Tab-separated table of C-alpha atoms in Angstrom:
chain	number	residue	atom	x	y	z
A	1	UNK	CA	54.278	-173.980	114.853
A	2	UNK	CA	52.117	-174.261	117.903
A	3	UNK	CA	49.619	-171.683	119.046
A	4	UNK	CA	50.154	-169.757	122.441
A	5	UNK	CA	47.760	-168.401	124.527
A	6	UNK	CA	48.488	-165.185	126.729
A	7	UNK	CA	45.498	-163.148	128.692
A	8	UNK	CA	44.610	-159.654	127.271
A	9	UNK	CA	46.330	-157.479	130.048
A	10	UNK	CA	47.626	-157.722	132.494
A	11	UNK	CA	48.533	-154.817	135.346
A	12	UNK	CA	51.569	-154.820	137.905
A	13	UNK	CA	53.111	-152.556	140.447
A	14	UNK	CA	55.871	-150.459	139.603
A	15	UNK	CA	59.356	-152.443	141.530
A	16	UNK	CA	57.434	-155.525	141.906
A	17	UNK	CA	57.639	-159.030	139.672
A	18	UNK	CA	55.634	-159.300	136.992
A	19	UNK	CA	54.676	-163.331	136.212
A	20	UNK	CA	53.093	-163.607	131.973
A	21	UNK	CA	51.422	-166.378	131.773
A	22	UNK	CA	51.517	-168.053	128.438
A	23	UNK	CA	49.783	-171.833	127.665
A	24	UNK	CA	51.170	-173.970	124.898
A	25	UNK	CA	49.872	-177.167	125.217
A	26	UNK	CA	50.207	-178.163	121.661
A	27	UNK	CA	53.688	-177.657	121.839
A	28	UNK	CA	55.927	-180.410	119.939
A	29	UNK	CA	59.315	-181.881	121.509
A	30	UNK	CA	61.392	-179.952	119.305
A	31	UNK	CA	60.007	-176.548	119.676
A	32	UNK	CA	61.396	-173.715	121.998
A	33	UNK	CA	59.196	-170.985	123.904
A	34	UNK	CA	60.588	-167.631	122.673
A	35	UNK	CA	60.030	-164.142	124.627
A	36	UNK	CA	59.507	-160.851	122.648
A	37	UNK	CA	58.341	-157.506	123.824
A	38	UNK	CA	57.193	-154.544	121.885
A	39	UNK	CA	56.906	-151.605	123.034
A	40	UNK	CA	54.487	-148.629	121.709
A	41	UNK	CA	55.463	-147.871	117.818
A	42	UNK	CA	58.682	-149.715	117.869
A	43	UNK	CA	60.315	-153.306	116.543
A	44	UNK	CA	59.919	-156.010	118.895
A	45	UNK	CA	62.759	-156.718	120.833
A	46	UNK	CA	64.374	-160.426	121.874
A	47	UNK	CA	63.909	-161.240	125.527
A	48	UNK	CA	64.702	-165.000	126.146
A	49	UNK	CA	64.201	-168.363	125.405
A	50	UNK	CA	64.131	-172.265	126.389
A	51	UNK	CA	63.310	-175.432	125.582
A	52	UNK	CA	62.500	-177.882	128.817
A	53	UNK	CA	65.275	-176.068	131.566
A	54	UNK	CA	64.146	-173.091	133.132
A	55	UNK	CA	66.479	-169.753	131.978
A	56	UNK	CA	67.561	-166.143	133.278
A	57	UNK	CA	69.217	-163.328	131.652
A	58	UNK	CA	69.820	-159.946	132.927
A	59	UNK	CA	66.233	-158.945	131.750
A	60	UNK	CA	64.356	-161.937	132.570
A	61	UNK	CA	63.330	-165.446	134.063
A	62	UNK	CA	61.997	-168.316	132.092
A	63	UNK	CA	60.094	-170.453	133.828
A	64	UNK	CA	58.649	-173.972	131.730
A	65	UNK	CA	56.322	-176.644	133.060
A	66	UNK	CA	58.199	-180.162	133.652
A	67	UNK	CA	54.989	-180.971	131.179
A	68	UNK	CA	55.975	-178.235	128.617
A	69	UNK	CA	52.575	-177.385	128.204
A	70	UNK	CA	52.896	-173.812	129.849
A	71	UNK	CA	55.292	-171.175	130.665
A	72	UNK	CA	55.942	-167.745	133.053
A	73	UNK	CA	58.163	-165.010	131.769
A	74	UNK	CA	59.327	-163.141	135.222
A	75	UNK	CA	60.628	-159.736	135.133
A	76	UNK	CA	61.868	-159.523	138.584
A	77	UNK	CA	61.520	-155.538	139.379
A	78	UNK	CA	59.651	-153.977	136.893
A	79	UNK	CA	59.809	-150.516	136.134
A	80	UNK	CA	57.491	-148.401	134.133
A	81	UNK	CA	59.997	-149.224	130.788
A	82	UNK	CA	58.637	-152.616	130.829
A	83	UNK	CA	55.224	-151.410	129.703
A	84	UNK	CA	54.834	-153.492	126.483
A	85	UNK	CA	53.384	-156.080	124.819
A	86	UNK	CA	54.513	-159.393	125.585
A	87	UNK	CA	54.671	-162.310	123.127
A	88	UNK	CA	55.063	-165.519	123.395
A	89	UNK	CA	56.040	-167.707	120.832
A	90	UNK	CA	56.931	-171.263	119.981
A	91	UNK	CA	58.794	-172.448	117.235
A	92	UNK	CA	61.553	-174.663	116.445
A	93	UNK	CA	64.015	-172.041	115.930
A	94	UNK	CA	64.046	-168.619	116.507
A	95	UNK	CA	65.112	-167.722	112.489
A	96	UNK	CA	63.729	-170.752	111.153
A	97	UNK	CA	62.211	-170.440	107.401
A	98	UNK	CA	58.836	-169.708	108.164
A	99	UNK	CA	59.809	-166.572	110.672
A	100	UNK	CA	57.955	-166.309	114.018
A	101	UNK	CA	54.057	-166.394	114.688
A	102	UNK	CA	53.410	-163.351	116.475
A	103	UNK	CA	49.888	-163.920	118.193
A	104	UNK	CA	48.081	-160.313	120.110
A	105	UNK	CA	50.629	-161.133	123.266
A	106	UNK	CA	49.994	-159.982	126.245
A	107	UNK	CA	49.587	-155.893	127.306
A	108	UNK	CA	51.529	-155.600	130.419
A	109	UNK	CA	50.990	-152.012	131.775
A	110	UNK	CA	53.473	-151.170	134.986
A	111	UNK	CA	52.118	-149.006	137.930
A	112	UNK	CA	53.635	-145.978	139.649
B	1	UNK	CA	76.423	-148.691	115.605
B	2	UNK	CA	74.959	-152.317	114.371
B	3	UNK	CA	71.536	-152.776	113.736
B	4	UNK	CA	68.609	-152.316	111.747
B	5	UNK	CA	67.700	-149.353	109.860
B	6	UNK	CA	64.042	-148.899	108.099
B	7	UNK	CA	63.198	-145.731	106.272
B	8	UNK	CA	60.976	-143.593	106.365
B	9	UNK	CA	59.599	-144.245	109.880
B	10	UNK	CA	56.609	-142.806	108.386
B	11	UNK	CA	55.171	-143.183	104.501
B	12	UNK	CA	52.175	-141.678	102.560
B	13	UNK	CA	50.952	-142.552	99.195
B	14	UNK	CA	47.851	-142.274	97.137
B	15	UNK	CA	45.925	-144.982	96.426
B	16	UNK	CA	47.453	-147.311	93.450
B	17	UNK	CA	50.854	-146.194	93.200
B	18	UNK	CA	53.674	-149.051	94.311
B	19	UNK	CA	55.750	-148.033	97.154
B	20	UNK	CA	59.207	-149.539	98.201
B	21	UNK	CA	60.283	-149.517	102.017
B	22	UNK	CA	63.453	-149.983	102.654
B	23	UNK	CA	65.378	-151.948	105.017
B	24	UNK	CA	69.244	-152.248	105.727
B	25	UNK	CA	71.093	-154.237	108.227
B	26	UNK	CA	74.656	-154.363	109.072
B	27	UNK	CA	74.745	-157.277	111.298
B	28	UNK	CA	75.903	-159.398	108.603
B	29	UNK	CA	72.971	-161.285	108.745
B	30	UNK	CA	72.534	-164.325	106.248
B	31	UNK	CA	68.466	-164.223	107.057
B	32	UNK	CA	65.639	-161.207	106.668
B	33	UNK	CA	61.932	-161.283	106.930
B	34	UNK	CA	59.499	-158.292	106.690
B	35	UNK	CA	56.253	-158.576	109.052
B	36	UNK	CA	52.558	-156.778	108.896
B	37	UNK	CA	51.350	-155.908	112.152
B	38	UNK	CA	47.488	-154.058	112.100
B	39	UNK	CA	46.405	-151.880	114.779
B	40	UNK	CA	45.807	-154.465	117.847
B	41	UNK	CA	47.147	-157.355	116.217
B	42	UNK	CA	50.077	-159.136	116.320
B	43	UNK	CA	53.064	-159.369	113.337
B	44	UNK	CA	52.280	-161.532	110.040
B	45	UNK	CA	54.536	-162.664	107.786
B	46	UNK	CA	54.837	-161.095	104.177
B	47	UNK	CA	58.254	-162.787	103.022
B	48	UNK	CA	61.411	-163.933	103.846
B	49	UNK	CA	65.114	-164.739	102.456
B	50	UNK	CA	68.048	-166.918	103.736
B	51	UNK	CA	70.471	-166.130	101.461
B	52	UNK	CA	71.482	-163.746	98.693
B	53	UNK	CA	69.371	-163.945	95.275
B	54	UNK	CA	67.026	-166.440	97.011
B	55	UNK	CA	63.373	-165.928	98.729
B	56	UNK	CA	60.161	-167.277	99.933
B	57	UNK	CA	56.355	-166.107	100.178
B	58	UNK	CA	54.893	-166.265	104.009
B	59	UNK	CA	51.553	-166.593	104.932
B	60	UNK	CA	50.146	-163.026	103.348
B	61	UNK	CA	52.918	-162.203	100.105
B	62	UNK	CA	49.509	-161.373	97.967
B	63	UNK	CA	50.049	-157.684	97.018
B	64	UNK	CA	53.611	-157.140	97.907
B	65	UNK	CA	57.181	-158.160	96.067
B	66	UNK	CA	60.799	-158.791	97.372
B	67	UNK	CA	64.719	-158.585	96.180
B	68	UNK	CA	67.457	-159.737	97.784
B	69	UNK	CA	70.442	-158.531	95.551
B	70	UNK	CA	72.472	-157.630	98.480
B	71	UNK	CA	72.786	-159.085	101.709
B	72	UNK	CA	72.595	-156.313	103.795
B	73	UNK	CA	69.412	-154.962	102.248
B	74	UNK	CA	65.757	-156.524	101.429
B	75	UNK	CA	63.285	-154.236	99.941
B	76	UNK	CA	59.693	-153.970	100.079
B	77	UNK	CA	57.596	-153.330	97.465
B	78	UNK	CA	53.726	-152.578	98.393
B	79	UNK	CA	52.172	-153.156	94.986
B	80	UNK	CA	48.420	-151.426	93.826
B	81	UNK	CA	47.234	-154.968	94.154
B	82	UNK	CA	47.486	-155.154	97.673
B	83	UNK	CA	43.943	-154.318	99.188
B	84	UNK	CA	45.129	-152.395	102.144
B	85	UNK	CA	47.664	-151.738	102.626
B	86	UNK	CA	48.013	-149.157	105.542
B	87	UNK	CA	49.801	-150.770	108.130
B	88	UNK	CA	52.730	-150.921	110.095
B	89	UNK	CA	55.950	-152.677	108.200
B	90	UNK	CA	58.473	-154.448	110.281
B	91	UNK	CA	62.296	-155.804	108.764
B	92	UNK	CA	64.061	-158.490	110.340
B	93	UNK	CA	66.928	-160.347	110.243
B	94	UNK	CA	68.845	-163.288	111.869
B	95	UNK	CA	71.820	-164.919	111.259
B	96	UNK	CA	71.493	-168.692	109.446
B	97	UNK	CA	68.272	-170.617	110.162
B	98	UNK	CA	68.880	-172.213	113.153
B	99	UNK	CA	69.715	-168.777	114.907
B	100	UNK	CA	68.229	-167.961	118.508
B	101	UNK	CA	66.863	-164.712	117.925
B	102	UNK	CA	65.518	-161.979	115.206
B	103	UNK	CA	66.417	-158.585	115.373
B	104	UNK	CA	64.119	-156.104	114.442
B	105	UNK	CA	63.830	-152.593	112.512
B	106	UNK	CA	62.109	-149.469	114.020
B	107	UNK	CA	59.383	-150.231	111.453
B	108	UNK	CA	57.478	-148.029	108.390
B	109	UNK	CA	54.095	-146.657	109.120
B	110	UNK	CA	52.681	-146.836	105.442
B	111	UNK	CA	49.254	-144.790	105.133
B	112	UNK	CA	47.631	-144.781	101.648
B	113	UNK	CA	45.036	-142.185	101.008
């Protein structure tokens, strides 16, 4: 699997959107960009993922370079639940037979 | 409720005994996988199963052992040969390889003393 890189931390406002950054510019044709989020002493938890289209669900946006080569995880009004540790991941499936490569993410700490 | 369970949510045991953590799903899962995470780090890879009776070594199986007997459950075992083994255990499962997401476990905190 490719290697991701996210920054360290990362701080945002309490009801605004918060944009994670993530680079994968190794990233092979057949490989998706996964979303997980862990937060303090728990199991991670699924968020979303793609492969070249851009995606939403009700907790998230995906947004992937035309280029693949970097993506931006959007959580549109975050709220001081969102604090957590944001991984991102790519691999060719998301329960493929060598798991998931979990890197140090991303520590995204919302504002009151 | 489906899900996960892991127990204990926290584990201490003196230095060279083997410990087993457990882990139990009810998802009807066909895959599991148990992860290492170290304070600060992210999750590694210990082993994993796709089916019943069958499983494979990830990238740090030194130390620890597996069964898959049952496909709802996929023990643990943290063996004296494993160097340190204080850490925090996660279980996961999926459905067949191929799936679109793993579900995790509330995790074990193992401290050895």
């Amino acid at each position: 699997d490719a290697k991701t890189t996210q920054p360290t931390s990362m701080d945002c406002a309490e009801g605004r959107a918060a944009n994670l950054p993530c680079n994968h510019s190794t990233i092979s044709g057949n490989e998706y960009v996964y979303w997980y989020r862990q937060i303090h002493s728990q199991g991670p938890q699924y968020i979303i993922h793609g492969l070249k289209n851009n995606e939403t669900n009700e907790m998230a946006s995906l947004i992937i370079t035309e280029d693949r080569k970097s993506s931006t995880l959007i959580l549109p009004h975050a709220t001081l639940r969102d604090t957590a540790v944001y991984y991102c991941i790519v691999s060719r499936s998301g329960g493929g037979a060598d798991g998931l490569t979990f890197g140090k993410g991303t520590h995204l700490i919302i504002q009151p | 409720d489906g899900g996960i369970t892991q127990s204990p949510k926290y584990l201490f045991r003196k230095e060279g005994q083997n410990v087993t953590l457990s882990c139990e799903q009810n998802l009807n899962h066909d895959a599991m996988y148990w992860y290492r995470q170290d304070p600060g780090q992210g999750l590694r890879l210990i082993y994993y199963s796709q089916i019943v009776n069958d499983f494979q070594k990830g990238d740090i199986a030194e130390g620890y052992s597996v069964s898959r007997e049952k496909k709802e459950s996929f023990p643990l075992t943290v063996t004296s040969a494993q160097k340190n083994p204080t850490a925090f255990y996660l279980c996961a499962s999926s459905r067949a390889r191929g799936s679109d997401e793993q579900f995790f476990g509330p995790g074990t905190r193992l401290t050895v003393l």
